[in-house]
Amino acid sequence: VQLQASGGGLVQAGASLRLSCAASRRTSDRYAVGWFRQAPGEERTFVAAIAWHDITAYGDSVKGRSKISGDDNGVSLQMNDLKPEDTATYFCASAKTLADVRRPASVAYWGQGTLVTVSS
């Protein structure tokens, strides 16, 4: 399974971005897909995830500012009111369950990262 992340870029604080994660097959079938982010020198942290039955989960850093959604083509993460502290490389990931995809050690598949830079 290959996951392809896209949608990153350079934006100003307060702007919005939509990240997309496309799968080489329908990993959304009975799988959960999520997003992590990692800033230089920091650990990879959970951002958001969605399970095959559309149950979602969000990390505290983006809760209330982001929405994750999925369809047969993959998963999107809409991020609004971006802040400089949101600057990081964002990775999409897939695992069997929502609980698993929230923990880096339990992720089954990783996509490559897409860089999000938010200027103040």
mmCIF file with all atom_site columns, C-alpha atoms in Angstrom:
data_model
loop_
_atom_site.group_PDB
_atom_site.id
_atom_site.type_symbol
_atom_site.label_atom_id
_atom_site.label_alt_id
_atom_site.label_comp_id
_atom_site.label_asym_id
_atom_site.label_entity_id
_atom_site.label_seq_id
_atom_site.pdbx_PDB_ins_code
_atom_site.Cartn_x
_atom_site.Cartn_y
_atom_site.Cartn_z
_atom_site.occupancy
_atom_site.B_iso_or_equiv
_atom_site.pdbx_formal_charge
_atom_site.auth_seq_id
_atom_site.auth_comp_id
_atom_site.auth_asym_id
_atom_site.auth_atom_id
_atom_site.pdbx_PDB_model_num
ATOM 1   C CA . VAL A 1 1   ? 0.000   0.000  0.000  1.00 0.00 ? 1   VAL A CA 1
ATOM 2   C CA . GLN A 1 2   ? 1.300   3.433  -0.886 1.00 0.00 ? 2   GLN A CA 1
ATOM 3   C CA . LEU A 1 3   ? -0.016  6.657  0.582  1.00 0.00 ? 3   LEU A CA 1
ATOM 4   C CA . GLN A 1 4   ? 0.596   9.908  -1.269 1.00 0.00 ? 4   GLN A CA 1
ATOM 5   C CA . ALA A 1 5   ? 0.303   13.138 0.682  1.00 0.00 ? 5   ALA A CA 1
ATOM 6   C CA . SER A 1 6   ? -0.119  16.515 -0.994 1.00 0.00 ? 6   SER A CA 1
ATOM 7   C CA . GLY A 1 7   ? -1.427  20.022 -0.420 1.00 0.00 ? 7   GLY A CA 1
ATOM 8   C CA . GLY A 1 8   ? 1.260   21.596 1.726  1.00 0.00 ? 8   GLY A CA 1
ATOM 9   C CA . GLY A 1 9   ? 2.649   25.033 1.071  1.00 0.00 ? 9   GLY A CA 1
ATOM 10  C CA . LEU A 1 10  ? 3.589   28.429 2.428  1.00 0.00 ? 10  LEU A CA 1
ATOM 11  C CA . VAL A 1 11  ? 0.724   30.474 3.832  1.00 0.00 ? 11  VAL A CA 1
ATOM 12  C CA . GLN A 1 12  ? 0.204   33.399 6.168  1.00 0.00 ? 12  GLN A CA 1
ATOM 13  C CA . ALA A 1 13  ? -1.226  33.075 9.637  1.00 0.00 ? 13  ALA A CA 1
ATOM 14  C CA . GLY A 1 14  ? -5.007  32.851 9.536  1.00 0.00 ? 14  GLY A CA 1
ATOM 15  C CA . ALA A 1 15  ? -5.109  31.166 6.150  1.00 0.00 ? 15  ALA A CA 1
ATOM 16  C CA . SER A 1 16  ? -6.463  27.724 5.310  1.00 0.00 ? 16  SER A CA 1
ATOM 17  C CA . LEU A 1 17  ? -4.986  24.668 3.641  1.00 0.00 ? 17  LEU A CA 1
ATOM 18  C CA . ARG A 1 18  ? -6.411  21.372 2.498  1.00 0.00 ? 18  ARG A CA 1
ATOM 19  C CA . LEU A 1 19  ? -4.119  18.365 2.682  1.00 0.00 ? 19  LEU A CA 1
ATOM 20  C CA . SER A 1 20  ? -4.927  15.226 0.741  1.00 0.00 ? 20  SER A CA 1
ATOM 21  C CA . CYS A 1 21  ? -3.839  11.638 1.216  1.00 0.00 ? 21  CYS A CA 1
ATOM 22  C CA . ALA A 1 22  ? -4.388  9.344  -1.772 1.00 0.00 ? 22  ALA A CA 1
ATOM 23  C CA . ALA A 1 23  ? -4.014  5.594  -1.480 1.00 0.00 ? 23  ALA A CA 1
ATOM 24  C CA . SER A 1 24  ? -2.772  3.124  -4.041 1.00 0.00 ? 24  SER A CA 1
ATOM 25  C CA . ARG A 1 25  ? -5.793  1.067  -3.178 1.00 0.00 ? 25  ARG A CA 1
ATOM 26  C CA . ARG A 1 26  ? -8.804  1.578  -1.018 1.00 0.00 ? 26  ARG A CA 1
ATOM 27  C CA . THR A 1 27  ? -7.062  1.531  2.325  1.00 0.00 ? 27  THR A CA 1
ATOM 28  C CA . SER A 1 28  ? -10.153 3.273  3.632  1.00 0.00 ? 28  SER A CA 1
ATOM 29  C CA . ASP A 1 29  ? -11.869 -0.097 3.469  1.00 0.00 ? 29  ASP A CA 1
ATOM 30  C CA . ARG A 1 30  ? -11.917 -1.294 7.048  1.00 0.00 ? 30  ARG A CA 1
ATOM 31  C CA . TYR A 1 31  ? -8.895  0.820  7.846  1.00 0.00 ? 31  TYR A CA 1
ATOM 32  C CA . ALA A 1 32  ? -8.317  4.092  9.542  1.00 0.00 ? 32  ALA A CA 1
ATOM 33  C CA . VAL A 1 33  ? -6.329  6.910  7.993  1.00 0.00 ? 33  VAL A CA 1
ATOM 34  C CA . GLY A 1 34  ? -4.749  9.700  9.919  1.00 0.00 ? 34  GLY A CA 1
ATOM 35  C CA . TRP A 1 35  ? -2.357  12.607 9.861  1.00 0.00 ? 35  TRP A CA 1
ATOM 36  C CA . PHE A 1 36  ? 0.693   13.317 11.967 1.00 0.00 ? 36  PHE A CA 1
ATOM 37  C CA . ARG A 1 37  ? 3.026   16.265 11.930 1.00 0.00 ? 37  ARG A CA 1
ATOM 38  C CA . GLN A 1 38  ? 6.637   16.731 12.821 1.00 0.00 ? 38  GLN A CA 1
ATOM 39  C CA . ALA A 1 39  ? 8.536   19.950 13.261 1.00 0.00 ? 39  ALA A CA 1
ATOM 40  C CA . PRO A 1 40  ? 12.357  19.969 13.099 1.00 0.00 ? 40  PRO A CA 1
ATOM 41  C CA . GLY A 1 41  ? 13.842  18.582 16.272 1.00 0.00 ? 41  GLY A CA 1
ATOM 42  C CA . GLU A 1 42  ? 10.487  17.492 17.627 1.00 0.00 ? 42  GLU A CA 1
ATOM 43  C CA . GLU A 1 43  ? 8.591   14.220 17.875 1.00 0.00 ? 43  GLU A CA 1
ATOM 44  C CA . ARG A 1 44  ? 5.936   13.174 15.391 1.00 0.00 ? 44  ARG A CA 1
ATOM 45  C CA . THR A 1 45  ? 2.552   14.026 16.891 1.00 0.00 ? 45  THR A CA 1
ATOM 46  C CA . PHE A 1 46  ? -1.004  13.013 16.084 1.00 0.00 ? 46  PHE A CA 1
ATOM 47  C CA . VAL A 1 47  ? -3.177  15.542 14.239 1.00 0.00 ? 47  VAL A CA 1
ATOM 48  C CA . ALA A 1 48  ? -6.399  13.851 13.130 1.00 0.00 ? 48  ALA A CA 1
ATOM 49  C CA . ALA A 1 49  ? -7.780  10.531 11.939 1.00 0.00 ? 49  ALA A CA 1
ATOM 50  C CA . ILE A 1 50  ? -10.879 8.978  10.437 1.00 0.00 ? 50  ILE A CA 1
ATOM 51  C CA . ALA A 1 51  ? -12.017 5.367  10.595 1.00 0.00 ? 51  ALA A CA 1
ATOM 52  C CA . TRP A 1 52  ? -13.786 3.439  7.841  1.00 0.00 ? 52  TRP A CA 1
ATOM 53  C CA . HIS A 1 53  ? -17.137 4.092  9.513  1.00 0.00 ? 53  HIS A CA 1
ATOM 54  C CA . ASP A 1 54  ? -16.457 7.863  9.539  1.00 0.00 ? 54  ASP A CA 1
ATOM 55  C CA . ILE A 1 55  ? -15.699 8.155  13.226 1.00 0.00 ? 55  ILE A CA 1
ATOM 56  C CA . THR A 1 56  ? -13.095 10.894 13.651 1.00 0.00 ? 56  THR A CA 1
ATOM 57  C CA . ALA A 1 57  ? -10.534 11.944 16.210 1.00 0.00 ? 57  ALA A CA 1
ATOM 58  C CA . TYR A 1 58  ? -8.490  15.114 16.550 1.00 0.00 ? 58  TYR A CA 1
ATOM 59  C CA . GLY A 1 59  ? -5.394  16.122 18.397 1.00 0.00 ? 59  GLY A CA 1
ATOM 60  C CA . ASP A 1 60  ? -5.663  19.017 20.830 1.00 0.00 ? 60  ASP A CA 1
ATOM 61  C CA . SER A 1 61  ? -3.473  21.214 18.655 1.00 0.00 ? 61  SER A CA 1
ATOM 62  C CA . VAL A 1 62  ? -5.973  21.373 15.781 1.00 0.00 ? 62  VAL A CA 1
ATOM 63  C CA . LYS A 1 63  ? -9.276  20.593 17.476 1.00 0.00 ? 63  LYS A CA 1
ATOM 64  C CA . GLY A 1 64  ? -11.917 23.111 16.437 1.00 0.00 ? 64  GLY A CA 1
ATOM 65  C CA . ARG A 1 65  ? -9.831  24.377 13.500 1.00 0.00 ? 65  ARG A CA 1
ATOM 66  C CA . SER A 1 66  ? -9.670  21.291 11.319 1.00 0.00 ? 66  SER A CA 1
ATOM 67  C CA . LYS A 1 67  ? -11.947 18.765 9.662  1.00 0.00 ? 67  LYS A CA 1
ATOM 68  C CA . ILE A 1 68  ? -10.947 15.365 8.344  1.00 0.00 ? 68  ILE A CA 1
ATOM 69  C CA . SER A 1 69  ? -13.051 13.622 5.735  1.00 0.00 ? 69  SER A CA 1
ATOM 70  C CA . GLY A 1 70  ? -12.754 10.596 3.492  1.00 0.00 ? 70  GLY A CA 1
ATOM 71  C CA . ASP A 1 71  ? -14.086 9.019  0.343  1.00 0.00 ? 71  ASP A CA 1
ATOM 72  C CA . ASP A 1 72  ? -13.079 6.180  -1.973 1.00 0.00 ? 72  ASP A CA 1
ATOM 73  C CA . ASN A 1 73  ? -10.122 8.189  -3.269 1.00 0.00 ? 73  ASN A CA 1
ATOM 74  C CA . GLY A 1 74  ? -8.526  8.976  0.039  1.00 0.00 ? 74  GLY A CA 1
ATOM 75  C CA . VAL A 1 75  ? -8.644  11.312 2.987  1.00 0.00 ? 75  VAL A CA 1
ATOM 76  C CA . SER A 1 76  ? -8.520  15.097 3.207  1.00 0.00 ? 76  SER A CA 1
ATOM 77  C CA . LEU A 1 77  ? -7.631  17.338 6.110  1.00 0.00 ? 77  LEU A CA 1
ATOM 78  C CA . GLN A 1 78  ? -9.029  20.855 5.980  1.00 0.00 ? 78  GLN A CA 1
ATOM 79  C CA . MET A 1 79  ? -7.055  23.153 8.285  1.00 0.00 ? 79  MET A CA 1
ATOM 80  C CA . ASN A 1 80  ? -8.322  26.636 9.055  1.00 0.00 ? 80  ASN A CA 1
ATOM 81  C CA . ASP A 1 81  ? -6.965  29.605 10.975 1.00 0.00 ? 81  ASP A CA 1
ATOM 82  C CA . LEU A 1 82  ? -3.430  28.343 10.609 1.00 0.00 ? 82  LEU A CA 1
ATOM 83  C CA . LYS A 1 83  ? -0.847  29.523 13.130 1.00 0.00 ? 83  LYS A CA 1
ATOM 84  C CA . PRO A 1 84  ? 2.945   29.688 12.925 1.00 0.00 ? 84  PRO A CA 1
ATOM 85  C CA . GLU A 1 85  ? 3.116   26.795 15.404 1.00 0.00 ? 85  GLU A CA 1
ATOM 86  C CA . ASP A 1 86  ? 1.339   24.631 12.814 1.00 0.00 ? 86  ASP A CA 1
ATOM 87  C CA . THR A 1 87  ? 4.513   24.745 10.724 1.00 0.00 ? 87  THR A CA 1
ATOM 88  C CA . ALA A 1 88  ? 5.688   21.170 10.246 1.00 0.00 ? 88  ALA A CA 1
ATOM 89  C CA . THR A 1 89  ? 5.941   18.313 7.809  1.00 0.00 ? 89  THR A CA 1
ATOM 90  C CA . TYR A 1 90  ? 2.608   16.522 7.710  1.00 0.00 ? 90  TYR A CA 1
ATOM 91  C CA . PHE A 1 91  ? 2.476   12.766 7.159  1.00 0.00 ? 91  PHE A CA 1
ATOM 92  C CA . CYS A 1 92  ? -0.519  10.628 6.361  1.00 0.00 ? 92  CYS A CA 1
ATOM 93  C CA . ALA A 1 93  ? -0.729  7.166  7.845  1.00 0.00 ? 93  ALA A CA 1
ATOM 94  C CA . SER A 1 94  ? -2.929  4.108  7.872  1.00 0.00 ? 94  SER A CA 1
ATOM 95  C CA . ALA A 1 95  ? -3.664  1.410  10.426 1.00 0.00 ? 95  ALA A CA 1
ATOM 96  C CA . LYS A 1 96  ? -6.328  -1.143 11.160 1.00 0.00 ? 96  LYS A CA 1
ATOM 97  C CA . THR A 1 97  ? -8.203  0.831  13.791 1.00 0.00 ? 97  THR A CA 1
ATOM 98  C CA . LEU A 1 98  ? -8.718  4.400  14.896 1.00 0.00 ? 98  LEU A CA 1
ATOM 99  C CA . ALA A 1 99  ? -6.866  3.677  18.114 1.00 0.00 ? 99  ALA A CA 1
ATOM 100 C CA . ASP A 1 100 ? -3.883  2.257  16.224 1.00 0.00 ? 100 ASP A CA 1
ATOM 101 C CA . VAL A 1 101 ? -3.610  5.115  13.746 1.00 0.00 ? 101 VAL A CA 1
ATOM 102 C CA . ARG A 1 102 ? -3.306  7.605  16.606 1.00 0.00 ? 102 ARG A CA 1
ATOM 103 C CA . ARG A 1 103 ? -0.036  6.045  17.775 1.00 0.00 ? 103 ARG A CA 1
ATOM 104 C CA . PRO A 1 104 ? 3.071   6.228  15.556 1.00 0.00 ? 104 PRO A CA 1
ATOM 105 C CA . ALA A 1 105 ? 4.294   2.846  16.793 1.00 0.00 ? 105 ALA A CA 1
ATOM 106 C CA . SER A 1 106 ? 1.048   1.197  15.662 1.00 0.00 ? 106 SER A CA 1
ATOM 107 C CA . VAL A 1 107 ? 0.852   2.712  12.182 1.00 0.00 ? 107 VAL A CA 1
ATOM 108 C CA . ALA A 1 108 ? 0.992   0.105  9.418  1.00 0.00 ? 108 ALA A CA 1
ATOM 109 C CA . TYR A 1 109 ? 1.685   2.389  6.455  1.00 0.00 ? 109 TYR A CA 1
ATOM 110 C CA . TRP A 1 110 ? 3.203   5.847  6.147  1.00 0.00 ? 110 TRP A CA 1
ATOM 111 C CA . GLY A 1 111 ? 3.038   8.296  3.296  1.00 0.00 ? 111 GLY A CA 1
ATOM 112 C CA . GLN A 1 112 ? 5.778   10.748 2.496  1.00 0.00 ? 112 GLN A CA 1
ATOM 113 C CA . GLY A 1 113 ? 5.483   14.134 4.144  1.00 0.00 ? 113 GLY A CA 1
ATOM 114 C CA . THR A 1 114 ? 4.141   17.390 2.803  1.00 0.00 ? 114 THR A CA 1
ATOM 115 C CA . LEU A 1 115 ? 5.556   20.596 4.240  1.00 0.00 ? 115 LEU A CA 1
ATOM 116 C CA . VAL A 1 116 ? 3.294   23.228 5.708  1.00 0.00 ? 116 VAL A CA 1
ATOM 117 C CA . THR A 1 117 ? 4.866   26.573 6.545  1.00 0.00 ? 117 THR A CA 1
ATOM 118 C CA . VAL A 1 118 ? 2.849   29.288 8.244  1.00 0.00 ? 118 VAL A CA 1
ATOM 119 C CA . SER A 1 119 ? 4.350   32.753 8.379  1.00 0.00 ? 119 SER A CA 1
ATOM 120 C CA . SER A 1 120 ? 3.407   35.289 11.003 1.00 0.00 ? 120 SER A CA 1
#
